[in-house]
Coordinates of C-alpha atoms in Angstrom, one line a residue:
M1 CA 10.3 -17.1 7.0
G2 CA 6.7 -16.7 5.9
N3 CA 5.9 -13.3 4.4
N4 CA 2.5 -13.2 6.0
T5 CA 4.1 -12.0 9.2
L6 CA 5.7 -9.0 7.6
S7 CA 4.7 -5.4 8.3
I8 CA 6.3 -1.9 8.2
P9 CA 6.2 -0.5 11.7
M10 CA 6.2 3.2 10.9
T11 CA 3.5 5.5 12.3
D12 CA 1.3 7.4 9.9
N13 CA 2.7 10.8 10.8
Y14 CA 6.2 9.8 9.9
K15 CA 5.0 8.4 6.6
T16 CA 3.4 11.8 5.9
I17 CA 6.7 13.6 6.8
I18 CA 8.7 11.5 4.3
I19 CA 6.1 11.9 1.5
D20 CA 5.9 15.6 2.1
A21 CA 9.7 15.8 1.9
I22 CA 9.5 14.2 -1.6
R23 CA 6.5 16.2 -2.7
N24 CA 7.9 19.6 -1.7
A25 CA 11.3 18.9 -3.3
N26 CA 9.6 18.0 -6.6
K27 CA 7.4 21.1 -6.7
K28 CA 7.6 23.9 -4.2
D29 CA 11.4 23.8 -3.5
I30 CA 12.4 23.7 -7.1
M31 CA 9.9 26.5 -8.0
E32 CA 11.3 28.7 -5.2
F33 CA 14.9 28.0 -6.2
R34 CA 14.2 29.0 -9.8
M35 CA 12.4 32.2 -8.7
E36 CA 15.2 33.2 -6.4
R37 CA 18.2 32.3 -8.5
K38 CA 16.9 33.5 -11.9
V39 CA 19.0 30.9 -13.8
E40 CA 18.8 31.1 -17.6
T41 CA 19.0 27.3 -18.0
F42 CA 18.2 24.4 -15.7
N43 CA 20.1 21.3 -16.7
S44 CA 20.7 20.0 -13.2
V45 CA 17.1 19.7 -11.9
H46 CA 17.5 16.0 -11.3
F47 CA 20.4 16.4 -8.9
L48 CA 18.8 19.5 -7.2
K49 CA 15.5 17.7 -6.7
W50 CA 17.3 15.0 -4.7
D51 CA 19.3 17.5 -2.8
F52 CA 16.0 19.0 -1.6
I53 CA 14.5 15.6 -0.9
N54 CA 17.5 14.7 1.3
T55 CA 17.5 18.0 3.0
N56 CA 13.8 17.9 3.8
I57 CA 14.1 14.4 5.2
I58 CA 17.1 15.2 7.4
R59 CA 15.5 18.5 8.7
T60 CA 12.0 17.2 9.3
L61 CA 12.3 13.7 10.8
P62 CA 12.9 13.9 14.6
S63 CA 16.4 12.9 15.5
D64 CA 15.4 11.2 18.8
Q65 CA 13.5 8.6 16.7
F66 CA 15.5 8.5 13.5
Q67 CA 19.2 8.6 12.5
C68 CA 19.7 10.0 9.0
V69 CA 23.1 9.0 7.5
K70 CA 24.5 10.5 4.3
V71 CA 26.4 8.0 2.1
K72 CA 28.6 9.2 -0.7
R73 CA 28.2 7.1 -3.9
G74 CA 30.7 8.0 -6.6
P75 CA 31.8 11.6 -7.2
L76 CA 28.4 13.2 -7.8
W77 CA 25.8 11.4 -5.6
E78 CA 24.9 11.3 -1.9
L79 CA 22.3 8.9 -0.6
V80 CA 20.4 9.4 2.6
L81 CA 19.5 6.4 4.7
I82 CA 16.8 6.6 7.4
Y83 CA 17.3 4.4 10.4
D84 CA 14.5 4.0 12.9
K85 CA 16.2 3.5 16.2
E86 CA 13.2 1.9 17.9
T87 CA 12.2 -0.6 15.3
Q88 CA 15.7 -1.1 13.7
Y89 CA 14.2 -0.8 10.3
L90 CA 16.2 1.0 7.6
Y91 CA 14.6 3.1 4.9
A92 CA 15.7 4.7 1.6
A93 CA 13.7 6.5 -1.2
M94 CA 13.9 5.9 -4.9
Q95 CA 11.8 6.6 -8.0
E96 CA 9.6 3.6 -8.9
K97 CA 10.8 3.5 -12.5
R98 CA 14.4 3.3 -11.4
F99 CA 13.7 0.4 -9.1
R100 CA 12.0 -1.4 -12.0
Q101 CA 15.1 -0.8 -14.2
L102 CA 17.3 -2.3 -11.5
S103 CA 15.1 -5.3 -10.8
E104 CA 14.7 -6.1 -14.5
R105 CA 18.4 -6.2 -15.3
L106 CA 19.6 -9.1 -17.3
Y107 CA 23.2 -8.4 -16.7
K108 CA 24.3 -7.6 -13.1
E109 CA 27.9 -6.5 -13.5
T110 CA 28.1 -3.8 -10.9
V111 CA 26.7 -3.8 -7.4
H112 CA 24.2 -1.0 -7.0
Y113 CA 23.5 0.2 -3.5
I114 CA 20.0 -1.2 -3.6
D115 CA 21.6 -4.6 -4.3
A116 CA 23.5 -4.3 -1.1
L117 CA 20.7 -2.9 1.0
S118 CA 18.2 -5.5 -0.2
S119 CA 20.6 -8.2 0.9
I120 CA 19.4 -7.4 4.4
N121 CA 16.2 -9.1 3.5
Y122 CA 18.0 -12.2 2.2
D123 CA 15.6 -14.6 3.9
L124 CA 12.4 -13.3 2.3
E125 CA 10.7 -15.0 -0.5
A126 CA 9.1 -13.1 -3.4
D127 CA 5.4 -12.6 -3.3
V128 CA 4.2 -14.2 -6.5
D129 CA 1.3 -11.7 -6.8
L130 CA 3.6 -8.7 -6.7
N131 CA 6.3 -9.8 -9.1
P132 CA 5.8 -10.2 -12.9
A133 CA 7.4 -13.2 -14.5
K134 CA 11.1 -12.5 -15.0
Q135 CA 13.5 -13.7 -17.6
I136 CA 16.4 -15.8 -16.3
Y137 CA 19.3 -13.6 -15.3
L138 CA 22.5 -14.1 -17.3
F139 CA 24.3 -14.1 -14.0
E140 CA 25.4 -16.7 -11.5
T141 CA 23.6 -15.8 -8.3
E142 CA 26.2 -17.6 -6.2
N143 CA 29.1 -15.7 -7.7
V144 CA 31.6 -15.3 -4.9
D145 CA 33.0 -11.9 -6.2
W146 CA 29.5 -10.5 -6.4
N147 CA 28.6 -11.6 -2.9
E148 CA 31.8 -10.2 -1.5
Q149 CA 31.2 -6.9 -3.1
V150 CA 27.6 -6.8 -1.8
E151 CA 28.9 -7.5 1.7
Y152 CA 31.6 -4.8 1.4
E153 CA 29.2 -2.1 0.1
L154 CA 26.7 -2.9 2.9
K155 CA 29.3 -2.5 5.6
L156 CA 30.4 0.8 4.1
M157 CA 26.8 2.1 4.3
L158 CA 25.8 0.7 7.7
H159 CA 28.9 1.1 9.9
L160 CA 27.9 4.4 11.4
L161 CA 24.4 3.4 12.3
E162 CA 23.6 3.4 16.0
G163 CA 22.2 -0.1 16.1
E164 CA 21.6 -3.3 14.2
V165 CA 19.3 -3.4 11.2
T166 CA 16.5 -6.0 11.1
R167 CA 14.8 -5.1 7.8
F168 CA 15.3 -2.8 4.8
V169 CA 12.3 -0.9 3.3
L170 CA 12.5 1.0 0.0
V171 CA 10.0 3.9 -0.4
T172 CA 9.3 4.1 -4.2
F173 CA 7.4 7.0 -5.7
S174 CA 6.2 8.2 -9.1
T175 CA 5.6 11.8 -10.2
D176 CA 3.6 13.5 -12.9
K177 CA 4.4 17.1 -13.8
G178 CA 5.9 17.8 -10.4
E179 CA 3.1 16.1 -8.4
I180 CA 3.4 12.8 -6.6
A181 CA 1.3 10.2 -8.3
S182 CA 1.9 7.2 -6.1
V183 CA 4.0 6.0 -3.2
N184 CA 4.7 2.5 -2.1
A185 CA 6.8 1.0 0.6
I186 CA 8.3 -2.3 -0.3
M187 CA 10.6 -4.9 1.1
P188 CA 12.8 -6.2 -1.7
N189 CA 14.7 -9.4 -1.2
A190 CA 18.3 -10.1 -2.3
E191 CA 17.2 -10.7 -5.9
L192 CA 15.2 -7.4 -5.9
E193 CA 12.0 -9.2 -5.9
I194 CA 9.2 -7.7 -3.9
A195 CA 8.5 -9.7 -0.8
Y196 CA 6.1 -7.3 0.8
E197 CA 4.4 -4.0 -0.2
E198 CA 2.3 -1.3 1.3
N199 CA 0.6 1.5 -0.6
W200 CA 1.0 4.8 1.1
N201 CA -1.1 6.9 -1.3
E202 CA -3.5 7.9 1.5
F203 CA -0.7 9.8 3.2
I204 CA -0.1 12.1 0.2
T205 CA -1.4 15.5 1.5
A206 CA -3.2 17.9 -0.8
D207 CA -1.2 20.7 -2.2
F208 CA -3.1 23.9 -2.9
S209 CA -0.1 26.0 -4.1
T210 CA 0.1 27.4 -7.5
A211 CA 0.5 24.7 -10.2
F212 CA 4.1 24.6 -11.4
E213 CA 5.3 22.3 -14.2
L214 CA 8.9 21.4 -14.7
Q215 CA 9.7 21.0 -18.3
G216 CA 12.0 18.1 -19.3
T217 CA 12.6 16.8 -15.8
T218 CA 11.4 13.2 -16.2
S219 CA 14.9 11.8 -16.2
E220 CA 15.3 8.2 -17.3
H221 CA 18.4 7.9 -15.0
E222 CA 18.5 7.8 -11.2
E223 CA 21.0 8.2 -8.5
E224 CA 24.6 7.2 -9.0
I225 CA 26.6 8.2 -12.1
F226 CA 29.0 5.4 -11.3
I227 CA 29.9 3.4 -8.2
G228 CA 33.4 3.0 -6.7
L229 CA 34.2 0.4 -4.1
R230 CA 35.8 2.6 -1.4
E231 CA 33.4 5.5 -0.8
E232 CA 33.3 7.8 2.3
V233 CA 30.3 7.8 4.6
V234 CA 29.4 11.0 6.3
S235 CA 27.3 10.8 9.5
H236 CA 24.3 13.0 10.3
Q237 CA 26.0 14.1 13.5
Q238 CA 29.1 15.5 11.6
D239 CA 27.2 17.6 9.2
D240 CA 23.5 18.3 9.8
L241 CA 22.7 19.7 6.4
V242 CA 22.9 18.4 2.9
Q243 CA 24.7 21.2 1.0
L244 CA 22.7 22.5 -2.0
R245 CA 24.8 22.8 -5.1
D246 CA 25.6 26.3 -6.1
D247 CA 27.6 25.2 -9.1
E248 CA 25.6 22.4 -10.6
T249 CA 27.4 19.5 -12.4
E250 CA 26.6 19.3 -16.0
K251 CA 24.8 16.1 -17.0
E252 CA 24.3 14.9 -20.5
G253 CA 20.7 14.1 -21.5

């Protein structure tokens, strides 16, 4: 399939809602939490930031257009998938630097959920202008065990969706001192190469609230602590809210 026919059929107002969900979580929500709870230390900001992102997405996207599904990944992580019922496109959010880390792996020993979700776009070719030259992976791409695990992980994440999925889009973002610096929507193929990309920076709304800088929150790690094969999937209909952690889990770093 030629990539020149690709597009991301999401209206501008929904792009703004998703970006605001990320922006508020990184700045306003964290600031208000610290002011209200008066904690002496703040070791779990990485987890809490993503709890706020997920909560904001679930609460602000209209349920008649989108189905938000929470997927448990390992003992400490929940991922929110956004399914557009009309276009049948599936979306997820991730920090840009984390996607780069995953796409540049030389050893692919464990299937990350992005490996599984990106396999939806198996037929897409990499855009040579969007992908830097890569070293050869020390991995056999036709490995049967790997492909079976990818398929298994994908079924776990998608089985509660209300329809078929035609494309997967990853919304990547970068932050600087609590502010969103950039947002891009990409279609990665099964090799985590970028097949199509849209810059969404124009939908970053201005924030005139008091500046607030989080110290030491630029984590080099993202999402899952570890991945197990048989994880539970919790639907949006069963529990409408992502529970904010009262007792944060200690994380080394």
